[in-house]
PDB file of N, CA and C in Angstrom:
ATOM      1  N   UNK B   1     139.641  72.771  72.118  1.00  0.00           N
ATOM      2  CA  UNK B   1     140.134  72.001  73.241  1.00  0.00           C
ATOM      3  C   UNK B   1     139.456  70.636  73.231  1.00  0.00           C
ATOM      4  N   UNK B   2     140.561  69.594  73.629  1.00  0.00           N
ATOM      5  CA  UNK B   2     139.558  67.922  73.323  1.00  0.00           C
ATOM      6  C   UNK B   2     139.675  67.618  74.962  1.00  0.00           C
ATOM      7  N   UNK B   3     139.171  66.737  75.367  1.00  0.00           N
ATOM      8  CA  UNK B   3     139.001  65.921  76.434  1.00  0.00           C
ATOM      9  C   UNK B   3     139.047  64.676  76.340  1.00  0.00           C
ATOM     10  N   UNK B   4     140.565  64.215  77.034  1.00  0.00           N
ATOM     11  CA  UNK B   4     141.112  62.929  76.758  1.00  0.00           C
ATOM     12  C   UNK B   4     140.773  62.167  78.396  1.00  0.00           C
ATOM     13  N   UNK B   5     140.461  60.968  78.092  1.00  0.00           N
ATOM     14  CA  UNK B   5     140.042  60.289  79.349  1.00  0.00           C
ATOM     15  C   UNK B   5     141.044  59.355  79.796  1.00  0.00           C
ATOM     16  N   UNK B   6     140.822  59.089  80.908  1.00  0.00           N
ATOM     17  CA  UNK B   6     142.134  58.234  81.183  1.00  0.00           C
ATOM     18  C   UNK B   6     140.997  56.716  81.295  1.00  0.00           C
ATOM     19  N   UNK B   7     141.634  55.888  81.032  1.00  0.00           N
ATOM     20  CA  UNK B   7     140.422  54.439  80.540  1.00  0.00           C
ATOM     21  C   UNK B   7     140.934  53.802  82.065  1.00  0.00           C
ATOM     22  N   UNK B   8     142.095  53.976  82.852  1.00  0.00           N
ATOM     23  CA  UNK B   8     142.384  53.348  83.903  1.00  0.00           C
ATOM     24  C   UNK B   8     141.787  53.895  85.146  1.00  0.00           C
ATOM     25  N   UNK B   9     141.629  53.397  85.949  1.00  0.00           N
ATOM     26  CA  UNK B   9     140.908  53.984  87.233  1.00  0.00           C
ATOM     27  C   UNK B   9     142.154  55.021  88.279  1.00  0.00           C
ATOM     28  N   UNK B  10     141.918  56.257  88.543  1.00  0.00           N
ATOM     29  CA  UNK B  10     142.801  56.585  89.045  1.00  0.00           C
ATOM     30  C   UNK B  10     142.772  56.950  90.565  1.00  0.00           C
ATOM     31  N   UNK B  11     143.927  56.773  91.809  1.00  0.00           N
ATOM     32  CA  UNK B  11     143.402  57.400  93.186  1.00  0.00           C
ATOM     33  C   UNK B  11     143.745  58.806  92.926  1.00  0.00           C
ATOM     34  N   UNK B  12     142.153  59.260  93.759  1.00  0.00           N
ATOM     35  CA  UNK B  12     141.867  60.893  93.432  1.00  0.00           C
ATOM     36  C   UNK B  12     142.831  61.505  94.398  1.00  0.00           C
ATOM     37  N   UNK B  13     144.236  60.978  95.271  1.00  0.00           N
ATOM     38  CA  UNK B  13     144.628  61.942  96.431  1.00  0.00           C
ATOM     39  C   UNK B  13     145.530  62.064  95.053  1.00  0.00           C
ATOM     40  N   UNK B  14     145.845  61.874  94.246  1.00  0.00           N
ATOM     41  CA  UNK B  14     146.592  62.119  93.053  1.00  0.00           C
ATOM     42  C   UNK B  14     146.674  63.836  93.080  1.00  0.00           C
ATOM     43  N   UNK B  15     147.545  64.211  92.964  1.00  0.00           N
ATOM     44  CA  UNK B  15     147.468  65.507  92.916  1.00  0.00           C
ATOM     45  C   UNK B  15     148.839  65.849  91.160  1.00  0.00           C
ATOM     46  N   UNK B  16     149.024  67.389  90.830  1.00  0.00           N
ATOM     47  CA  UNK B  16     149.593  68.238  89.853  1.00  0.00           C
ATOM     48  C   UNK B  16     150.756  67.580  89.362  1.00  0.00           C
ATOM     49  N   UNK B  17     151.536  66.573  89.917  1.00  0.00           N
ATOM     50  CA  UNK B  17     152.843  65.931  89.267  1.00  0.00           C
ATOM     51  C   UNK B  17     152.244  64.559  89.368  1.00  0.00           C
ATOM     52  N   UNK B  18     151.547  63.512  89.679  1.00  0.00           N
ATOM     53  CA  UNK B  18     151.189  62.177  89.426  1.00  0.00           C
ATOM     54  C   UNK B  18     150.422  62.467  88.514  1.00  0.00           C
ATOM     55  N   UNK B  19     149.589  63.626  88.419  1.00  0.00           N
ATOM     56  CA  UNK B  19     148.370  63.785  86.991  1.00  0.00           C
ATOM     57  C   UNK B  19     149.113  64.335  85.497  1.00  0.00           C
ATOM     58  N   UNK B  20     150.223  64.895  86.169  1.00  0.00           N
ATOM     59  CA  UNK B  20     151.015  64.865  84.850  1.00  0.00           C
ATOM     60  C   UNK B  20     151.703  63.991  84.117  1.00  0.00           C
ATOM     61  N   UNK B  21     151.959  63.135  85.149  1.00  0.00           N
ATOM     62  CA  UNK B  21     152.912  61.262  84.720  1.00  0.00           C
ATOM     63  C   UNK B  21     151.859  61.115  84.019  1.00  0.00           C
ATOM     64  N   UNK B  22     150.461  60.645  84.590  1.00  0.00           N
ATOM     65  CA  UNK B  22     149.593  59.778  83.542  1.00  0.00           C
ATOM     66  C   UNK B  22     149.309  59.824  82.723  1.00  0.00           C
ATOM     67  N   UNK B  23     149.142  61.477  82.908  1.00  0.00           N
ATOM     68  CA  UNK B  23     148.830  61.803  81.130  1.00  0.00           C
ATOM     69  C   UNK B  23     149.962  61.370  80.245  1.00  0.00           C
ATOM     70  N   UNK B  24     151.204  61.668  80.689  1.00  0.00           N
ATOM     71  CA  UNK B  24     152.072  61.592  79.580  1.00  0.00           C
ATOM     72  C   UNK B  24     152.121  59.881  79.396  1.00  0.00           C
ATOM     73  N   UNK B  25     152.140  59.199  80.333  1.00  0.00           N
ATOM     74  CA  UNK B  25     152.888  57.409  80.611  1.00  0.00           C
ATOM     75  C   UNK B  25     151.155  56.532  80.730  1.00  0.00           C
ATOM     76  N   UNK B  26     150.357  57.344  80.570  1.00  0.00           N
ATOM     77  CA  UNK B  26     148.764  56.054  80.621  1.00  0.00           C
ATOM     78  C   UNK B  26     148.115  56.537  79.408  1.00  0.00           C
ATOM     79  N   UNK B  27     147.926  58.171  79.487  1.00  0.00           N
ATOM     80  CA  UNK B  27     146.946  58.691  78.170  1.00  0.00           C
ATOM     81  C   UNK B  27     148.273  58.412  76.904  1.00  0.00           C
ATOM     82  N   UNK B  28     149.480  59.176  77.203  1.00  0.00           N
ATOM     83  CA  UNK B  28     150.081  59.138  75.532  1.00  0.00           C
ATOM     84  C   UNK B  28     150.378  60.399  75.244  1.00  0.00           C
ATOM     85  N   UNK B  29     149.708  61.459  75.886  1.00  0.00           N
ATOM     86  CA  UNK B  29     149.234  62.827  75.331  1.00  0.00           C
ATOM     87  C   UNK B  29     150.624  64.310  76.508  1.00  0.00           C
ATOM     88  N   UNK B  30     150.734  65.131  75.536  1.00  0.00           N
ATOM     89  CA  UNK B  30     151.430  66.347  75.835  1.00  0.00           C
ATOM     90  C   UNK B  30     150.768  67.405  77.269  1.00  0.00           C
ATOM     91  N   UNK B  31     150.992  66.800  78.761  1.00  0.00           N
ATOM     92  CA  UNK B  31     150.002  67.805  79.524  1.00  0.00           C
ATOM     93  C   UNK B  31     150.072  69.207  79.615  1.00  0.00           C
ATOM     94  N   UNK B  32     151.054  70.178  78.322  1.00  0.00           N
ATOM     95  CA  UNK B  32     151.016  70.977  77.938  1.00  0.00           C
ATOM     96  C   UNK B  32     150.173  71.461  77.186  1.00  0.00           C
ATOM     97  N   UNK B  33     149.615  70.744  76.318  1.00  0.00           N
ATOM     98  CA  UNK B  33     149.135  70.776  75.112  1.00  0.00           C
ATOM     99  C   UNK B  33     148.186  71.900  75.377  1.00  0.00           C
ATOM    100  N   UNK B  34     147.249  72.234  76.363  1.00  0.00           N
ATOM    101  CA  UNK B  34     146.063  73.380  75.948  1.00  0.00           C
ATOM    102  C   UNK B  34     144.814  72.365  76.533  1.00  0.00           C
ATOM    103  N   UNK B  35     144.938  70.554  75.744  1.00  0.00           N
ATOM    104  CA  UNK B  35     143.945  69.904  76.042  1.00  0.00           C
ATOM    105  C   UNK B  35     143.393  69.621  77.590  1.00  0.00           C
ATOM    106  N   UNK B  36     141.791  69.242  78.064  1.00  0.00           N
ATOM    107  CA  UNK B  36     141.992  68.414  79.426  1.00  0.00           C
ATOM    108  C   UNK B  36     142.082  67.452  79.214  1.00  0.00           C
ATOM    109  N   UNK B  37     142.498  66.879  80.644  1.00  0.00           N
ATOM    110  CA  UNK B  37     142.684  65.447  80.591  1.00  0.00           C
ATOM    111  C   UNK B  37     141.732  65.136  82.006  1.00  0.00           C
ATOM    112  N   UNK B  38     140.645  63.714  81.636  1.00  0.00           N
ATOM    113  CA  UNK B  38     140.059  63.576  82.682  1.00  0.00           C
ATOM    114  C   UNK B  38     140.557  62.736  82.941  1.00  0.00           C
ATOM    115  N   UNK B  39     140.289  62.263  84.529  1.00  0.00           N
ATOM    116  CA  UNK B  39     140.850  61.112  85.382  1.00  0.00           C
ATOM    117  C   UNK B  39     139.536  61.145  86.312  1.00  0.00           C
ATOM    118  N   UNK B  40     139.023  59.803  86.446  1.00  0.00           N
ATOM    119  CA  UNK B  40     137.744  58.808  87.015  1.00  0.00           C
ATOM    120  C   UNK B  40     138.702  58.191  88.281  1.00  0.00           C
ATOM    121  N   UNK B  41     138.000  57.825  89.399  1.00  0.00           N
ATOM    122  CA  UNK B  41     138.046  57.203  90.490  1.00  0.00           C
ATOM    123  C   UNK B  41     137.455  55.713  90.007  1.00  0.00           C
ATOM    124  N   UNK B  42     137.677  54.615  90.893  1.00  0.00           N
ATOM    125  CA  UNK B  42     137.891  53.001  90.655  1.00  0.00           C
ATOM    126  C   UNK B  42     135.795  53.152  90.936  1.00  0.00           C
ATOM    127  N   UNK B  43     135.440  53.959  91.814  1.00  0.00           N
ATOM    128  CA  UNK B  43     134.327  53.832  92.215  1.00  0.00           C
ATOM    129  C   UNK B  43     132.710  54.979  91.369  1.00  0.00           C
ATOM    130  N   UNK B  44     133.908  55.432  90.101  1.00  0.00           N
ATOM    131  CA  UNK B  44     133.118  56.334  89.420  1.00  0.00           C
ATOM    132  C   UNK B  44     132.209  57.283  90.095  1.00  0.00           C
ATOM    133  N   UNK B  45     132.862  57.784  91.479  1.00  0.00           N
ATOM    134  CA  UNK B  45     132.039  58.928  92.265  1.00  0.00           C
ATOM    135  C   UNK B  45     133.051  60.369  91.967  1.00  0.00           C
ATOM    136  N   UNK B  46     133.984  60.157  92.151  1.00  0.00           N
ATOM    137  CA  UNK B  46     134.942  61.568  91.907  1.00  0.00           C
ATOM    138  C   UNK B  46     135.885  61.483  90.040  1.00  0.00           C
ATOM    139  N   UNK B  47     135.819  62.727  89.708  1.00  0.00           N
ATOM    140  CA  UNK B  47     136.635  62.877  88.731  1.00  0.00           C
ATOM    141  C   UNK B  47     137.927  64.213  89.342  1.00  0.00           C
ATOM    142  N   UNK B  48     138.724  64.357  88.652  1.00  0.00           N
ATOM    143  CA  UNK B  48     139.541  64.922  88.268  1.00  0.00           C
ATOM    144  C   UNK B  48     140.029  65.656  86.755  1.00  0.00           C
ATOM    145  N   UNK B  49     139.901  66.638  86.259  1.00  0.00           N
ATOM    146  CA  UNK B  49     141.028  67.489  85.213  1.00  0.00           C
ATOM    147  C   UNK B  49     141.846  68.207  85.553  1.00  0.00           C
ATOM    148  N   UNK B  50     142.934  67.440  84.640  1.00  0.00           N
ATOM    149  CA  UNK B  50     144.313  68.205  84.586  1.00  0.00           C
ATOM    150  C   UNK B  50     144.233  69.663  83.110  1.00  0.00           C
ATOM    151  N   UNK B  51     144.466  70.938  83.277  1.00  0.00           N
ATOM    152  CA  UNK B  51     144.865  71.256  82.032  1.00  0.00           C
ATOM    153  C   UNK B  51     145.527  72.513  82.201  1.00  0.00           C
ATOM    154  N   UNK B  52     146.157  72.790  81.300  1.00  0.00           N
ATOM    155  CA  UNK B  52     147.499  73.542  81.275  1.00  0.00           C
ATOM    156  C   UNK B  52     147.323  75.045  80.591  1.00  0.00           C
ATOM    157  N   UNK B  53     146.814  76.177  81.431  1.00  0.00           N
ATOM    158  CA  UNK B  53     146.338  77.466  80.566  1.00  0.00           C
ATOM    159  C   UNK B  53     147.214  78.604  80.349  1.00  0.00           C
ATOM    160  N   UNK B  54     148.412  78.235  80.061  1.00  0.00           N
ATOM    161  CA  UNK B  54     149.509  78.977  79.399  1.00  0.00           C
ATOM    162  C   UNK B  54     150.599  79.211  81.023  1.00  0.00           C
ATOM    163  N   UNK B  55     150.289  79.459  81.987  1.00  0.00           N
ATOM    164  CA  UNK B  55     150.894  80.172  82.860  1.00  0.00           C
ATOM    165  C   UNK B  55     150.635  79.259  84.047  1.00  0.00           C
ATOM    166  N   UNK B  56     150.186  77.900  83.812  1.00  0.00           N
ATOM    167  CA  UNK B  56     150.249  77.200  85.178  1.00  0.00           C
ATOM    168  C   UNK B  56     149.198  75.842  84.994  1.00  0.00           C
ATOM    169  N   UNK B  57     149.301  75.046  85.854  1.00  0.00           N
ATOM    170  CA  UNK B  57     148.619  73.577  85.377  1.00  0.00           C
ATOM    171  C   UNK B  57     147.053  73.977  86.878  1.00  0.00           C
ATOM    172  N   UNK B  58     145.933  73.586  86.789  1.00  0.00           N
ATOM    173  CA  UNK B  58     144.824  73.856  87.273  1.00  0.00           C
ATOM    174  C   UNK B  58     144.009  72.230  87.418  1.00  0.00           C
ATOM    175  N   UNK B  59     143.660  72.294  88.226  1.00  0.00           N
ATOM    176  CA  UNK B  59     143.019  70.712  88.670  1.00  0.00           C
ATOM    177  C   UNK B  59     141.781  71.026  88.588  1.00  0.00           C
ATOM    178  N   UNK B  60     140.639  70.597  88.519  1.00  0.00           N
ATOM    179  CA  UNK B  60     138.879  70.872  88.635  1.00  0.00           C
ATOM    180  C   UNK B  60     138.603  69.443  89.318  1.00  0.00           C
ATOM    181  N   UNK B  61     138.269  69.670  90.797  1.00  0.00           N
ATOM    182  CA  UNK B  61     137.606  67.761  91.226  1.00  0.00           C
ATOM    183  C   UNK B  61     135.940  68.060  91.130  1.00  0.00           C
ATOM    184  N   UNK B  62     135.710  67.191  91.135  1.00  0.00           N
ATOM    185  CA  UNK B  62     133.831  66.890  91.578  1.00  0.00           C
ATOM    186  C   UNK B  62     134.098  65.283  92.254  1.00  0.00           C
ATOM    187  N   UNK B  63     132.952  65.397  93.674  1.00  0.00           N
ATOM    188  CA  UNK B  63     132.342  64.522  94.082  1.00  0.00           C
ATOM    189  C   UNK B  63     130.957  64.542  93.575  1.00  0.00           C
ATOM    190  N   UNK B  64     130.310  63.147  93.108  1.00  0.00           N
ATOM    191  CA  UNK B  64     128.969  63.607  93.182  1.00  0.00           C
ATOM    192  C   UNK B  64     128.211  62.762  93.941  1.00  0.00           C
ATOM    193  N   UNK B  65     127.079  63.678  94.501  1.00  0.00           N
ATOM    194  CA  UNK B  65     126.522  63.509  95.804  1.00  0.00           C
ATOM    195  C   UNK B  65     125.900  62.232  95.963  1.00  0.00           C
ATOM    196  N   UNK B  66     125.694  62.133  94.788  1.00  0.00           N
ATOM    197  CA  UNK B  66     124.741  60.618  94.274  1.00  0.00           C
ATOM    198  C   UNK B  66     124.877  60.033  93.208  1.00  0.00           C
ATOM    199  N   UNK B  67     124.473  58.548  92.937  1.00  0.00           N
ATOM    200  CA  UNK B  67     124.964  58.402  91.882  1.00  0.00           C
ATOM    201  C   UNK B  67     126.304  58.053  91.315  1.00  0.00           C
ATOM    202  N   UNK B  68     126.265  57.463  90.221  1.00  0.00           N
ATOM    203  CA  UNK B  68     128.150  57.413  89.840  1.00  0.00           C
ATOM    204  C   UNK B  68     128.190  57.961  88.396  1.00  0.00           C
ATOM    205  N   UNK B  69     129.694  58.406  87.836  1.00  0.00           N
ATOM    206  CA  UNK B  69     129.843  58.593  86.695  1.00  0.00           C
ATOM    207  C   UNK B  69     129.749  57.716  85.710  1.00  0.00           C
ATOM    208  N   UNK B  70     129.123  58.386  84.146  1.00  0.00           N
ATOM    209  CA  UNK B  70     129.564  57.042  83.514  1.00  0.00           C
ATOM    210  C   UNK B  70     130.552  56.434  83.096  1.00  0.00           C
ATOM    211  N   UNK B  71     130.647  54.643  82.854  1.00  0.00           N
ATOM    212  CA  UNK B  71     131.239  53.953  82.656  1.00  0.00           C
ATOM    213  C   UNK B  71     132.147  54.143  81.456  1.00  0.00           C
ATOM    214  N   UNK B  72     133.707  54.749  81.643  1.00  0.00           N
ATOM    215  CA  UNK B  72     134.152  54.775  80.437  1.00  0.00           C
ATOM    216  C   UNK B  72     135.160  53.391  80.269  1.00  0.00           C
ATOM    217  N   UNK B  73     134.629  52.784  78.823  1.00  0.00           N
ATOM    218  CA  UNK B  73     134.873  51.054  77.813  1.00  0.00           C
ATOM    219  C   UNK B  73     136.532  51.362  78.059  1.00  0.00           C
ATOM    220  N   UNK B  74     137.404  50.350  79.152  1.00  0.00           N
ATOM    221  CA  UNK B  74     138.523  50.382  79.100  1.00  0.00           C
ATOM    222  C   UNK B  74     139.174  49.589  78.180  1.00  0.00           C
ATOM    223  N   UNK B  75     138.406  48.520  77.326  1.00  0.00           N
ATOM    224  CA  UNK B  75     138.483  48.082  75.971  1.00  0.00           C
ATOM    225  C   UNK B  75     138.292  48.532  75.084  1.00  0.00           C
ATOM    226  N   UNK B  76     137.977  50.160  74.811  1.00  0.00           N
ATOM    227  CA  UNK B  76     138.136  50.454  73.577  1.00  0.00           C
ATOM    228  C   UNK B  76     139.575  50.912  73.720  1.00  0.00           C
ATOM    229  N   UNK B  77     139.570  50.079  71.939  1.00  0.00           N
ATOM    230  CA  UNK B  77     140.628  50.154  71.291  1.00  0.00           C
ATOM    231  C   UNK B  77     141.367  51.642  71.364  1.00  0.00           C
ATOM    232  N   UNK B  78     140.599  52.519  71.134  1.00  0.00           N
ATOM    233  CA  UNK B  78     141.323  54.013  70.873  1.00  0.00           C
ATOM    234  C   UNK B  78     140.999  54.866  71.861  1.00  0.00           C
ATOM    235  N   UNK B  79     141.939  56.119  71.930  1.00  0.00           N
ATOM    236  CA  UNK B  79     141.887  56.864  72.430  1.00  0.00           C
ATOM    237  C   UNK B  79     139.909  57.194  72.810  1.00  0.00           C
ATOM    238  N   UNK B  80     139.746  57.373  74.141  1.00  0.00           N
ATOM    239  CA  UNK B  80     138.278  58.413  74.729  1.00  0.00           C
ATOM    240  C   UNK B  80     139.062  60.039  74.645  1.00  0.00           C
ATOM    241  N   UNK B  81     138.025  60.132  73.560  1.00  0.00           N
ATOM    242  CA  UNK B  81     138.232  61.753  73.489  1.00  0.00           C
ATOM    243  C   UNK B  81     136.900  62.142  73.661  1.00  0.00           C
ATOM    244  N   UNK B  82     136.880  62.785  74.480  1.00  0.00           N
ATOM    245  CA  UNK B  82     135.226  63.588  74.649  1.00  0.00           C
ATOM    246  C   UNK B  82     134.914  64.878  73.738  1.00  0.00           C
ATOM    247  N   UNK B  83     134.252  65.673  73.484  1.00  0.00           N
ATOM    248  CA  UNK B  83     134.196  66.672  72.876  1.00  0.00           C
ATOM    249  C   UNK B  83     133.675  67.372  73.955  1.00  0.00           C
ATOM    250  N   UNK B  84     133.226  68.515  74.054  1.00  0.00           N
ATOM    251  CA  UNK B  84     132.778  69.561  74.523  1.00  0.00           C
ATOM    252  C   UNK B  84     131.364  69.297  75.149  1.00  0.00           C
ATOM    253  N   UNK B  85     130.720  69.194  74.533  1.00  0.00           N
ATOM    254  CA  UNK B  85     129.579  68.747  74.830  1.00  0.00           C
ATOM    255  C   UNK B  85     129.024  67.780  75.699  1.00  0.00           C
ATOM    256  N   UNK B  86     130.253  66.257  75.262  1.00  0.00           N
ATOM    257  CA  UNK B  86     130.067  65.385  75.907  1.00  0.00           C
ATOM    258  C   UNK B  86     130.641  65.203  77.410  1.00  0.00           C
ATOM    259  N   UNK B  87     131.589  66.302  77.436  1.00  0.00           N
ATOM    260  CA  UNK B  87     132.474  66.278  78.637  1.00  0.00           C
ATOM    261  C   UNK B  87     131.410  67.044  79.905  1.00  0.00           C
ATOM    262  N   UNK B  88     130.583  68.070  78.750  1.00  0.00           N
ATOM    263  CA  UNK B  88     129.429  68.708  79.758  1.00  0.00           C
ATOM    264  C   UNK B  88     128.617  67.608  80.666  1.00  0.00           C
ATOM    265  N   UNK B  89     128.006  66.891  79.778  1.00  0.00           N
ATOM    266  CA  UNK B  89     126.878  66.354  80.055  1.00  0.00           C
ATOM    267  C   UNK B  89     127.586  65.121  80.819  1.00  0.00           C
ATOM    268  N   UNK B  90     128.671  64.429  80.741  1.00  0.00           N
ATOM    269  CA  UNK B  90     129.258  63.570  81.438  1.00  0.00           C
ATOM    270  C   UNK B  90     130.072  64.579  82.732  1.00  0.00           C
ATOM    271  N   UNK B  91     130.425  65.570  82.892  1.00  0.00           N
ATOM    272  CA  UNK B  91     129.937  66.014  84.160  1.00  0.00           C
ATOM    273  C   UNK B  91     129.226  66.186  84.947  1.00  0.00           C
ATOM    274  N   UNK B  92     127.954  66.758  84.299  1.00  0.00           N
ATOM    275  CA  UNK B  92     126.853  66.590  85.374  1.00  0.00           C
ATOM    276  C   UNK B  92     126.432  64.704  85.491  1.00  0.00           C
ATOM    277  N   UNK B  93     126.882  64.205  85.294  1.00  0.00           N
ATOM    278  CA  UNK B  93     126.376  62.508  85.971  1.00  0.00           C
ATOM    279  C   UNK B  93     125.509  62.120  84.868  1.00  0.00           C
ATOM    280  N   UNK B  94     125.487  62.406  83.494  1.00  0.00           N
ATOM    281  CA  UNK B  94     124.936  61.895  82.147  1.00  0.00           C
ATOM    282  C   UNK B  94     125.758  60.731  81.912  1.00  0.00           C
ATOM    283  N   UNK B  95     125.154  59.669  81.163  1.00  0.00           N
ATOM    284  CA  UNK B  95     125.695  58.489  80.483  1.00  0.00           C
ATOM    285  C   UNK B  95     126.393  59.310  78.967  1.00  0.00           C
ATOM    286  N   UNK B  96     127.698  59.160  78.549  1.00  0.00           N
ATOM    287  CA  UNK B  96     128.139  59.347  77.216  1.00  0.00           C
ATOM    288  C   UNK B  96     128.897  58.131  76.569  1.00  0.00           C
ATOM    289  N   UNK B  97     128.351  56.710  76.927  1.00  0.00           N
ATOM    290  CA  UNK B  97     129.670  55.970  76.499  1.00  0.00           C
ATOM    291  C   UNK B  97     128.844  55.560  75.354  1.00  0.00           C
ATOM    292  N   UNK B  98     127.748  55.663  74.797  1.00  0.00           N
ATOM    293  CA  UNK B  98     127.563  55.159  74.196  1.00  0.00           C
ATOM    294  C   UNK B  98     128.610  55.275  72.691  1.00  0.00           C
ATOM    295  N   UNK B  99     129.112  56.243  72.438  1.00  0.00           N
ATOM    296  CA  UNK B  99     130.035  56.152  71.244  1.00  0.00           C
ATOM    297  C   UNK B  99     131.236  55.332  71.185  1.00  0.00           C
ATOM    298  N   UNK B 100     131.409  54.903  72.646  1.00  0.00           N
ATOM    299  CA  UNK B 100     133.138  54.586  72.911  1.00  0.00           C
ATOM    300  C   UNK B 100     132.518  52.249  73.094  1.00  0.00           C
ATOM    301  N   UNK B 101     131.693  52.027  72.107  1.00  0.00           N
ATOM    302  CA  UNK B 101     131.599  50.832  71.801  1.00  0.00           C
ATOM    303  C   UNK B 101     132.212  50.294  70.845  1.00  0.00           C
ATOM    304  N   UNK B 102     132.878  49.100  70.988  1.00  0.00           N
ATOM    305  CA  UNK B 102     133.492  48.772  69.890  1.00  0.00           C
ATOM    306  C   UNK B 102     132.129  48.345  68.941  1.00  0.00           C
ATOM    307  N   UNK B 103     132.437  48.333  67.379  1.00  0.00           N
ATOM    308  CA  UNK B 103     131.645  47.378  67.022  1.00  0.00           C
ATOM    309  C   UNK B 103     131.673  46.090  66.510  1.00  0.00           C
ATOM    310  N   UNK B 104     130.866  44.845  66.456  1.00  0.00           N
ATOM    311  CA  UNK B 104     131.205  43.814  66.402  1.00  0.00           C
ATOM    312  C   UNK B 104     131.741  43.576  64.940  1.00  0.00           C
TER     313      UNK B 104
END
């Protein structure tokens, strides 16, 4: 399973059919596919995943209490795909952008 980010800022009253537009019309990506898809607030305090587990589409929000999420590079060129790991640790309120730099 990958974790595709949405690079645009999204409003979190967004609910199961606007999170499915984006994915398909902002990310690019199938919200069938199996994959999540994250979606960030303008103020990097709330996230959102969309993902699709055979028999129905499932949302996961977090506020966090403190603090903001990290900054995901809406200038990189390519797709933010998180891996597993990184999607962990950028849940709990970890910095992961460092990979998503362009280089000069």
């Amino acid at each position: 399973m990958r974790v595709f980010a949405c690079k645009k800022p999204t409003d979190m009253r967004a609910s199961f059919d606007s999170l499915y537009k984006q994915t398909k019309d902002v990310i690019g990506a199938d919200p069938m596919s199996g994959h999540m898809f994250l979606f960030v607030n303008k103020n990097r305090t709330r996230v959102k995943v969309l993902y699709y587990d055979g028999t129905g589409f499932v949302i996961i929000a977090k506020r966090l209490d403190k603090g903001r999420f990290s900054k995901l590079n809406p200038y990189y060129k390519r797709d933010i795909i998180l891996t597993q790991a990184e999607f962990s640790l950028f849940f709990e309120g970890a910095t992961v952008n460092k990979r998503f730099i362009e280089s000069p």
